[in-house]
Amino acid sequence: MSDCLFCRIAKKEIPDKVVFDDAKMLAFEDIRPQAPVHVLIIPKAHFASLNEAPEGAETLLGEMLFRAREIARERGIGASGYRVVLNTARDSGQEVLHIHFHLLGGRRMTWPPG
Ligand code: 5GP
Ligand code: ZN
């Protein structure tokens, strides 16, 4: 998927503010932050969305979720609260077709989401 934006970010072909990096996943600052903390967490393997997540990806997705929790702790918003968002397909507003969790926090969120 050489034309996928987030694959290119994962391969460091595009410079980004990296928050966490290991063999399986990358976390980096969102380019248009919607909250004081807005970090994206992606797997290095490409799949477009939760709908396309392959058999066996359960552990990876769980590790990404726990990474979001760890980053929230590091940013000092673990106790005050944060939101993890996984937009999936058209009605969610998903724009980048490489699965990613949004970690958002540092301000009071509203519900329901827009
Ligand atoms: P989606 O709507 O697909 O769930 O979210 C895509 C997110 O990717 C948006 O929050 C958008 O600001 C972010 N984004 C889009 N292009 C780039 C980029 O080139 N670099 C970074 N760091 N974030 C991006
Ligand atoms: Zn990709």
PDB file of N, CA and C and ligand atoms in Angstrom, residues 1 4-8 44-47 97-99, ligand 2:
ATOM      1  N   MET A   1       0.857  -1.203   0.000  1.00  0.00           N
ATOM      2  CA  MET A   1       0.000   0.000   0.000  1.00  0.00           C
ATOM      3  C   MET A   1       0.886   1.243   0.000  1.00  0.00           C
ATOM      4  N   CYS A   4      -0.745   4.647   0.434  1.00  0.00           N
ATOM      5  CA  CYS A   4      -1.536   4.923   1.635  1.00  0.00           C
ATOM      6  C   CYS A   4      -0.773   5.912   2.525  1.00  0.00           C
ATOM      7  N   LEU A   5      -1.429   6.990   2.892  1.00  0.00           N
ATOM      8  CA  LEU A   5      -0.797   8.042   3.691  1.00  0.00           C
ATOM      9  C   LEU A   5      -0.222   7.493   5.001  1.00  0.00           C
ATOM     10  N   PHE A   6      -1.023   6.709   5.726  1.00  0.00           N
ATOM     11  CA  PHE A   6      -0.565   6.245   7.037  1.00  0.00           C
ATOM     12  C   PHE A   6       0.499   5.152   6.905  1.00  0.00           C
ATOM     13  N   CYS A   7       0.485   4.362   5.814  1.00  0.00           N
ATOM     14  CA  CYS A   7       1.605   3.440   5.570  1.00  0.00           C
ATOM     15  C   CYS A   7       2.874   4.239   5.344  1.00  0.00           C
ATOM     16  N   ARG A   8       2.778   5.335   4.651  1.00  0.00           N
ATOM     17  CA  ARG A   8       3.961   6.174   4.397  1.00  0.00           C
ATOM     18  C   ARG A   8       4.459   6.805   5.703  1.00  0.00           C
ATOM     19  N   LYS A  44       1.325  -0.981  12.012  1.00  0.00           N
ATOM     20  CA  LYS A  44       2.212  -0.844  10.854  1.00  0.00           C
ATOM     21  C   LYS A  44       1.690  -1.654   9.666  1.00  0.00           C
ATOM     22  N   ALA A  45       0.977  -2.747   9.963  1.00  0.00           N
ATOM     23  CA  ALA A  45       0.337  -3.513   8.889  1.00  0.00           C
ATOM     24  C   ALA A  45      -0.877  -2.742   8.391  1.00  0.00           C
ATOM     25  N   HIS A  46      -1.084  -2.775   7.084  1.00  0.00           N
ATOM     26  CA  HIS A  46      -2.201  -2.026   6.515  1.00  0.00           C
ATOM     27  C   HIS A  46      -3.489  -2.838   6.551  1.00  0.00           C
ATOM     28  N   PHE A  47      -4.533  -2.300   7.170  1.00  0.00           N
ATOM     29  CA  PHE A  47      -5.901  -2.696   6.840  1.00  0.00           C
ATOM     30  C   PHE A  47      -6.768  -1.464   6.958  1.00  0.00           C
ATOM     31  N   LEU A  97      -8.132   5.707   5.029  1.00  0.00           N
ATOM     32  CA  LEU A  97      -8.502   4.293   5.010  1.00  0.00           C
ATOM     33  C   LEU A  97      -7.314   3.400   5.395  1.00  0.00           C
ATOM     34  N   HIS A  98      -6.786   3.673   6.567  1.00  0.00           N
ATOM     35  CA  HIS A  98      -5.810   2.804   7.251  1.00  0.00           C
ATOM     36  C   HIS A  98      -6.234   2.906   8.715  1.00  0.00           C
ATOM     37  N   ILE A  99      -6.628   1.792   9.286  1.00  0.00           N
ATOM     38  CA  ILE A  99      -7.256   1.821  10.616  1.00  0.00           C
ATOM     39  C   ILE A  99      -6.420   2.630  11.610  1.00  0.00           C
TER      40      ILE A  99
HETATM   41 ZN    ZN B   2      -1.920   1.906   5.008  1.00  0.00          ZN
END
